[in-house]
Tab-separated table of C-alpha atoms in Angstrom:
chain	number	residue	atom	x	y	z
A	237	UNK	CA	16.523	-2.530	12.844
A	238	UNK	CA	16.465	0.964	11.351
A	239	UNK	CA	19.417	2.730	9.729
A	240	UNK	CA	21.232	5.871	10.887
A	241	UNK	CA	19.256	6.400	14.110
A	242	UNK	CA	20.749	9.887	14.569
A	243	UNK	CA	19.485	11.203	11.215
A	244	UNK	CA	17.613	14.479	11.780
A	245	UNK	CA	13.996	14.902	10.720
A	246	UNK	CA	13.338	17.109	7.705
A	247	UNK	CA	10.037	18.523	8.925
A	248	UNK	CA	11.388	22.071	9.243
A	249	UNK	CA	12.660	22.006	5.677
A	250	UNK	CA	9.560	20.686	3.905
A	251	UNK	CA	6.664	22.769	2.634
A	252	UNK	CA	3.166	21.338	2.259
A	253	UNK	CA	3.194	21.221	-1.566
A	254	UNK	CA	5.514	21.988	-4.449
A	255	UNK	CA	4.801	23.305	-7.959
A	256	UNK	CA	3.677	20.660	-10.462
A	257	UNK	CA	6.480	18.370	-11.569
A	258	UNK	CA	9.086	20.072	-9.370
A	259	UNK	CA	11.573	17.713	-7.754
A	260	UNK	CA	12.482	18.731	-4.235
A	261	UNK	CA	15.959	17.715	-3.067
A	262	UNK	CA	16.952	18.430	0.518
A	263	UNK	CA	20.379	17.269	1.664
A	264	UNK	CA	20.335	14.701	-1.166
A	265	UNK	CA	16.783	13.661	-0.408
A	266	UNK	CA	13.701	13.615	-2.588
A	267	UNK	CA	10.393	14.470	-0.917
A	268	UNK	CA	7.398	12.824	-2.596
A	269	UNK	CA	5.065	15.641	-1.626
A	270	UNK	CA	2.043	14.216	-3.448
A	271	UNK	CA	1.779	11.074	-1.305
A	272	UNK	CA	-0.041	11.469	2.056
A	273	UNK	CA	1.187	8.959	4.613
A	274	UNK	CA	-2.127	9.077	6.474
A	275	UNK	CA	-3.974	7.589	3.479
A	276	UNK	CA	-3.547	3.826	2.852
A	277	UNK	CA	-3.218	4.503	-0.877
A	278	UNK	CA	-0.467	7.079	-0.299
A	279	UNK	CA	1.354	4.737	2.061
A	280	UNK	CA	1.190	1.771	-0.332
A	281	UNK	CA	2.314	4.038	-3.187
A	282	UNK	CA	5.393	5.096	-1.200
A	283	UNK	CA	6.267	1.458	-0.543
A	284	UNK	CA	5.792	0.761	-4.248
A	285	UNK	CA	8.115	3.606	-5.185
A	286	UNK	CA	10.931	2.237	-3.047
A	287	UNK	CA	10.241	-1.334	-4.187
A	288	UNK	CA	10.389	-0.368	-7.881
A	289	UNK	CA	13.635	1.552	-7.438
A	290	UNK	CA	15.355	-1.196	-5.455
A	291	UNK	CA	14.202	-3.766	-7.984
A	292	UNK	CA	16.176	-1.804	-10.588
A	293	UNK	CA	19.316	-1.576	-8.449
A	294	UNK	CA	18.689	1.910	-7.007
A	295	UNK	CA	19.173	1.259	-3.292
A	296	UNK	CA	17.326	4.169	-1.730
A	297	UNK	CA	16.094	4.505	1.829
A	298	UNK	CA	12.613	5.605	2.855
A	299	UNK	CA	11.316	7.656	5.770
A	300	UNK	CA	8.539	10.161	6.500
A	301	UNK	CA	8.499	13.846	7.350
A	302	UNK	CA	7.389	14.905	10.834
A	303	UNK	CA	4.586	16.944	9.348
A	304	UNK	CA	0.833	17.265	9.990
A	305	UNK	CA	0.437	15.201	6.829
A	306	UNK	CA	3.618	13.078	6.689
A	307	UNK	CA	5.206	12.764	3.240
A	308	UNK	CA	7.649	10.060	2.130
A	309	UNK	CA	11.307	10.963	1.657
A	310	UNK	CA	13.808	9.021	-0.463
A	311	UNK	CA	17.521	9.205	0.220
A	312	UNK	CA	19.765	9.658	-1.584
A	313	UNK	CA	17.767	11.829	-3.966
A	314	UNK	CA	16.176	10.202	-7.025
A	315	UNK	CA	14.772	12.100	-9.994
A	316	UNK	CA	11.208	11.440	-11.070
A	317	UNK	CA	12.324	10.145	-14.461
A	318	UNK	CA	14.311	7.441	-12.679
A	319	UNK	CA	11.237	6.522	-10.672
A	320	UNK	CA	8.972	6.307	-13.707
A	321	UNK	CA	11.500	4.186	-15.610
A	322	UNK	CA	11.692	1.791	-12.674
A	323	UNK	CA	7.902	1.628	-12.328
A	324	UNK	CA	7.411	0.870	-16.021
A	325	UNK	CA	10.158	-1.758	-15.991
A	326	UNK	CA	8.694	-3.553	-12.978
A	327	UNK	CA	5.173	-3.232	-14.400
A	328	UNK	CA	6.292	-4.797	-17.665
A	329	UNK	CA	7.977	-7.661	-15.815
A	330	UNK	CA	4.838	-8.354	-13.803
A	331	UNK	CA	2.538	-8.111	-16.813
A	332	UNK	CA	4.636	-10.686	-18.638
A	333	UNK	CA	4.952	-12.933	-15.585
A	334	UNK	CA	2.616	-15.546	-14.085
A	335	UNK	CA	1.333	-13.696	-10.976
A	336	UNK	CA	-1.175	-11.670	-12.999
A	337	UNK	CA	-1.809	-14.480	-15.486
A	338	UNK	CA	-4.573	-16.142	-13.496
A	339	UNK	CA	-8.345	-16.202	-13.074
A	340	UNK	CA	-9.206	-12.471	-12.863
A	341	UNK	CA	-11.292	-13.009	-9.719
A	342	UNK	CA	-8.714	-15.314	-8.104
A	343	UNK	CA	-11.411	-17.939	-7.502
A	344	UNK	CA	-9.111	-20.966	-7.674
A	345	UNK	CA	-9.742	-24.418	-6.243
A	346	UNK	CA	-7.004	-26.070	-4.123
A	347	UNK	CA	-5.152	-27.927	-6.917
A	348	UNK	CA	-5.085	-24.754	-9.017
A	349	UNK	CA	-3.897	-22.668	-6.054
A	350	UNK	CA	-0.905	-24.978	-5.541
A	351	UNK	CA	-0.168	-25.033	-9.265
A	352	UNK	CA	-0.381	-21.231	-9.472
A	353	UNK	CA	1.852	-20.572	-6.458
A	354	UNK	CA	4.475	-23.079	-7.625
A	355	UNK	CA	4.521	-21.558	-11.081
A	356	UNK	CA	5.029	-18.116	-9.575
A	357	UNK	CA	7.781	-19.266	-7.200
A	358	UNK	CA	9.621	-20.839	-10.101
A	359	UNK	CA	9.347	-17.580	-12.073
A	360	UNK	CA	11.288	-15.566	-9.492
A	361	UNK	CA	10.767	-11.804	-9.456
A	362	UNK	CA	8.043	-11.783	-12.092
A	363	UNK	CA	5.889	-14.001	-9.845
A	364	UNK	CA	6.560	-12.106	-6.641
A	365	UNK	CA	3.057	-10.706	-6.248
A	366	UNK	CA	1.382	-14.136	-6.052
A	367	UNK	CA	2.257	-14.627	-2.371
A	368	UNK	CA	0.463	-11.357	-1.638
A	369	UNK	CA	-2.733	-12.406	-3.396
A	370	UNK	CA	-3.420	-15.970	-2.243
A	371	UNK	CA	-2.324	-18.458	0.405
A	372	UNK	CA	-2.220	-22.202	-0.107
A	373	UNK	CA	-5.093	-24.125	1.546
A	374	UNK	CA	-6.888	-20.931	2.575
A	375	UNK	CA	-10.414	-21.269	1.234
A	376	UNK	CA	-13.749	-19.484	1.518
A	377	UNK	CA	-17.099	-21.117	2.232
A	378	UNK	CA	-17.411	-22.113	-1.423
A	379	UNK	CA	-14.140	-24.065	-1.381
A	380	UNK	CA	-12.210	-21.611	-3.543
A	381	UNK	CA	-9.292	-19.323	-2.701
A	382	UNK	CA	-9.850	-16.706	-0.019
A	383	UNK	CA	-7.739	-13.774	-1.244
A	384	UNK	CA	-5.773	-11.055	0.513
A	385	UNK	CA	-7.602	-8.594	2.788
A	386	UNK	CA	-6.631	-5.947	0.206
A	387	UNK	CA	-9.062	-7.601	-2.211
A	388	UNK	CA	-11.781	-4.943	-2.271
A	389	UNK	CA	-13.411	-5.855	-5.579
A	390	UNK	CA	-16.689	-7.723	-5.893
A	391	UNK	CA	-19.550	-8.335	-8.279
A	392	UNK	CA	-18.526	-7.822	-11.896
A	393	UNK	CA	-15.177	-6.313	-10.912
A	394	UNK	CA	-12.142	-8.468	-11.595
A	395	UNK	CA	-9.188	-7.725	-9.338
A	396	UNK	CA	-6.421	-9.132	-11.527
A	397	UNK	CA	-7.782	-7.601	-14.717
A	398	UNK	CA	-8.021	-4.226	-12.976
A	399	UNK	CA	-4.457	-4.502	-11.638
A	400	UNK	CA	-3.205	-5.317	-15.151
A	401	UNK	CA	-4.982	-2.283	-16.591
A	402	UNK	CA	-3.660	-0.010	-13.843
A	403	UNK	CA	-0.054	-1.127	-14.416
A	404	UNK	CA	-0.295	-1.249	-18.188
A	405	UNK	CA	-2.002	2.066	-18.862
A	406	UNK	CA	-0.282	4.426	-16.416
A	407	UNK	CA	1.745	7.192	-18.047
A	408	UNK	CA	4.930	8.936	-16.961
A	409	UNK	CA	3.022	12.189	-16.480
A	410	UNK	CA	0.445	10.511	-14.219
A	411	UNK	CA	3.156	8.987	-12.029
A	412	UNK	CA	5.058	12.268	-11.691
A	413	UNK	CA	1.905	14.271	-10.973
A	414	UNK	CA	0.724	11.918	-8.226
A	415	UNK	CA	4.189	11.824	-6.655
A	416	UNK	CA	4.713	15.566	-6.637
A	417	UNK	CA	1.367	17.389	-6.371
A	418	UNK	CA	-1.982	17.073	-4.564
A	419	UNK	CA	-4.089	14.397	-6.207
A	420	UNK	CA	-6.457	15.796	-8.806
A	421	UNK	CA	-8.933	12.884	-9.126
A	422	UNK	CA	-9.370	13.674	-12.811
A	423	UNK	CA	-9.345	10.129	-14.168
A	424	UNK	CA	-12.240	7.723	-14.560
A	425	UNK	CA	-9.943	4.731	-14.941
A	426	UNK	CA	-10.323	1.730	-12.652
A	427	UNK	CA	-9.367	1.829	-8.988
A	428	UNK	CA	-8.764	-0.990	-6.515
A	429	UNK	CA	-10.461	1.015	-3.758
A	430	UNK	CA	-7.481	1.635	-1.455
A	431	UNK	CA	-7.980	5.412	-1.206
A	432	UNK	CA	-9.647	6.188	2.138
A	433	UNK	CA	-11.581	9.015	0.465
A	434	UNK	CA	-13.552	6.290	-1.365
A	435	UNK	CA	-15.305	5.443	1.908
A	436	UNK	CA	-18.807	6.803	1.418
A	437	UNK	CA	-21.591	5.824	3.780
A	438	UNK	CA	-25.276	6.092	2.935
A	439	UNK	CA	-26.021	7.797	6.257
A	440	UNK	CA	-23.856	10.790	5.370
A	441	UNK	CA	-24.941	11.198	1.752
A	442	UNK	CA	-27.879	12.975	0.197
A	443	UNK	CA	-27.909	10.380	-2.586
A	444	UNK	CA	-26.951	6.734	-2.891
A	445	UNK	CA	-23.115	6.946	-3.022
A	446	UNK	CA	-22.892	3.729	-5.039
A	447	UNK	CA	-24.499	5.521	-7.989
A	448	UNK	CA	-21.736	8.158	-8.110
A	449	UNK	CA	-18.896	7.429	-10.514
A	450	UNK	CA	-15.627	7.257	-8.576
A	451	UNK	CA	-12.590	9.041	-9.959
A	452	UNK	CA	-9.013	7.926	-9.406
A	453	UNK	CA	-5.338	8.875	-9.508
A	454	UNK	CA	-3.683	6.390	-11.904
A	455	UNK	CA	-0.103	7.129	-10.859
A	456	UNK	CA	-0.759	6.478	-7.182
A	457	UNK	CA	-2.816	3.397	-8.047
A	458	UNK	CA	0.022	1.861	-10.086
A	459	UNK	CA	2.577	2.548	-7.367
A	460	UNK	CA	0.249	1.036	-4.756
A	461	UNK	CA	-0.138	-2.178	-6.764
A	462	UNK	CA	3.647	-2.549	-6.613
A	463	UNK	CA	3.515	-1.641	-2.913
A	464	UNK	CA	1.136	-4.547	-2.327
A	465	UNK	CA	4.170	-6.809	-2.796
A	466	UNK	CA	5.207	-5.800	0.748
A	467	UNK	CA	2.128	-7.479	2.261
A	468	UNK	CA	2.176	-11.293	1.957
A	469	UNK	CA	-0.756	-13.394	3.101
A	470	UNK	CA	-0.828	-16.738	4.913
A	471	UNK	CA	-3.245	-19.576	5.563
A	472	UNK	CA	-4.729	-20.116	9.021
A	473	UNK	CA	-7.596	-22.145	10.527
A	474	UNK	CA	-9.656	-18.941	10.581
A	475	UNK	CA	-8.970	-18.010	6.956
A	476	UNK	CA	-6.390	-15.970	5.098
A	477	UNK	CA	-4.157	-13.794	7.254
A	478	UNK	CA	-2.764	-10.702	5.554
A	479	UNK	CA	0.231	-8.974	7.077
A	480	UNK	CA	-0.814	-5.656	8.594
A	481	UNK	CA	-4.482	-6.645	8.738
A	482	UNK	CA	-6.552	-8.080	11.562
A	483	UNK	CA	-10.138	-8.900	12.421
A	484	UNK	CA	-12.689	-10.705	10.308
A	485	UNK	CA	-13.389	-10.343	6.599
A	486	UNK	CA	-16.446	-8.178	7.324
A	487	UNK	CA	-15.021	-6.317	10.315
A	488	UNK	CA	-11.291	-5.948	9.810
A	489	UNK	CA	-8.667	-3.243	9.975
A	490	UNK	CA	-5.325	-2.292	8.471
A	491	UNK	CA	-2.468	-0.765	10.478
A	492	UNK	CA	0.652	0.868	9.096
A	493	UNK	CA	3.648	2.656	10.629
A	494	UNK	CA	5.236	6.000	9.807
A	495	UNK	CA	8.881	6.554	10.750
A	496	UNK	CA	11.422	9.368	10.597
A	497	UNK	CA	14.646	7.338	10.300
A	498	UNK	CA	15.818	6.462	6.750
A	499	UNK	CA	15.284	2.717	6.263
A	500	UNK	CA	16.522	0.310	3.610
A	501	UNK	CA	14.026	-1.893	1.830
A	502	UNK	CA	14.973	-4.772	4.151
A	503	UNK	CA	14.411	-2.653	7.257
A	504	UNK	CA	11.037	-1.565	5.898
A	505	UNK	CA	10.025	-5.191	5.346
A	506	UNK	CA	10.998	-6.056	8.913
A	507	UNK	CA	9.135	-3.086	10.326
A	508	UNK	CA	5.940	-3.900	8.431
A	509	UNK	CA	6.085	-7.458	9.764
A	510	UNK	CA	6.363	-6.280	13.381
A	511	UNK	CA	3.865	-3.437	13.647
A	512	UNK	CA	0.354	-4.484	14.604
A	513	UNK	CA	-2.752	-2.920	16.086
A	514	UNK	CA	-2.157	-2.002	19.739
A	515	UNK	CA	-3.917	-4.155	22.287
A	516	UNK	CA	-6.028	-2.828	25.128
A	517	UNK	CA	-3.187	-3.489	27.550
A	518	UNK	CA	-1.361	-0.332	28.643
A	519	UNK	CA	1.715	-2.491	29.187
A	520	UNK	CA	1.978	-3.511	25.551
A	521	UNK	CA	5.749	-3.850	25.025
A	522	UNK	CA	5.454	-2.817	21.413
A	523	UNK	CA	4.963	0.780	22.478
A	524	UNK	CA	8.536	0.844	23.747
A	525	UNK	CA	9.822	-0.927	20.668
A	526	UNK	CA	8.123	1.459	18.248
A	527	UNK	CA	9.988	4.480	19.595
A	528	UNK	CA	13.283	2.562	19.545
A	529	UNK	CA	12.703	1.667	15.894
A	530	UNK	CA	12.164	5.286	14.879
A	531	UNK	CA	8.398	4.958	14.475
A	532	UNK	CA	6.565	8.240	14.980
A	533	UNK	CA	2.968	7.093	14.449
A	534	UNK	CA	0.951	3.952	13.921
A	535	UNK	CA	-2.129	4.521	11.793
A	536	UNK	CA	-5.240	2.376	11.490
A	537	UNK	CA	-8.167	2.254	9.072
A	538	UNK	CA	-11.199	0.055	9.414
A	539	UNK	CA	-11.838	-2.234	6.444
A	540	UNK	CA	-15.481	-1.898	5.499
A	541	UNK	CA	-17.260	-4.318	3.178
A	542	UNK	CA	-20.739	-3.644	1.845
A	543	UNK	CA	-23.590	-6.054	2.424
A	544	UNK	CA	-24.419	-5.691	-1.261
A	545	UNK	CA	-21.676	-7.678	-2.970
A	546	UNK	CA	-18.885	-7.226	-0.431
A	547	UNK	CA	-17.157	-4.228	-2.032
A	548	UNK	CA	-14.378	-3.020	0.264
A	549	UNK	CA	-13.167	0.415	1.331
A	550	UNK	CA	-10.837	1.813	3.963
A	551	UNK	CA	-12.526	3.846	6.673
A	552	UNK	CA	-11.147	7.190	7.886
A	553	UNK	CA	-7.577	6.773	9.194
A	554	UNK	CA	-6.799	7.425	12.840
A	555	UNK	CA	-3.657	7.485	14.960
A	556	UNK	CA	-3.564	4.526	17.368
A	557	UNK	CA	-0.074	5.181	18.696
A	558	UNK	CA	2.152	8.264	18.618
A	559	UNK	CA	5.631	8.914	19.899
A	560	UNK	CA	5.847	11.360	22.784
């Protein structure tokens, strides 16, 4: 499945961080040193970076450093200006398309779900995200669409409106900063809640954490919205199934792989579709497959949803499988 299985890891060549805005090229590779692979937001942002580039005809491969905090690597090397141009082009296409031209809370009834999905299929690339937001005939207890497991908004928050703002307002500087340097959390703009550092439990806080204004990293958020296009959802008798996610709506989890072999966008799609949470069986055949595919780690975060409104967060990430 993976490409160039003999490609050497770059872990010995990569430092933890680089100066702001500096592009690191190693053997015609670009290390995105601002994106932590152990954070769901960083992982989704890396997928979004590759997706945006490939969408614009830049056929780069993606892998991860063998590092305490794995960082994504693009090969051949791509400059940050090329990345930002691709991100803004894809964002503009999506903002003009039908996938984000829908009820902001995605609360559609069955006829509207079918109409929406057909409209997006007919639109081609500009409607791509729709299949990652809703599934036909997958409804909640109120008879309206049950969205993707990545739908962490609730109450007065409006997922689609927030995604539009994130894509429409992000600047070139914000994208470059979040790709190349440790996240600064200096923005009060909206966040879809995919950063595992957003997980704040009452039991570990001196004050009610819900009263604390959350800060965000707009560049990583925008890239992660594009990365969501790698996670379609499907209808099932038990509700919406989202690729990479398992469990119930209230007690679910998200698993994602990290790999050290450069992979094309098609290989990445295949890998994401195959990796799942390990079972309790020690004879799980996937363990053998993971190593053969170049996977170094499989990460997992619990999906937590509050009793007050159902706001979602990712719990602390943990390694559930690691290559010997």
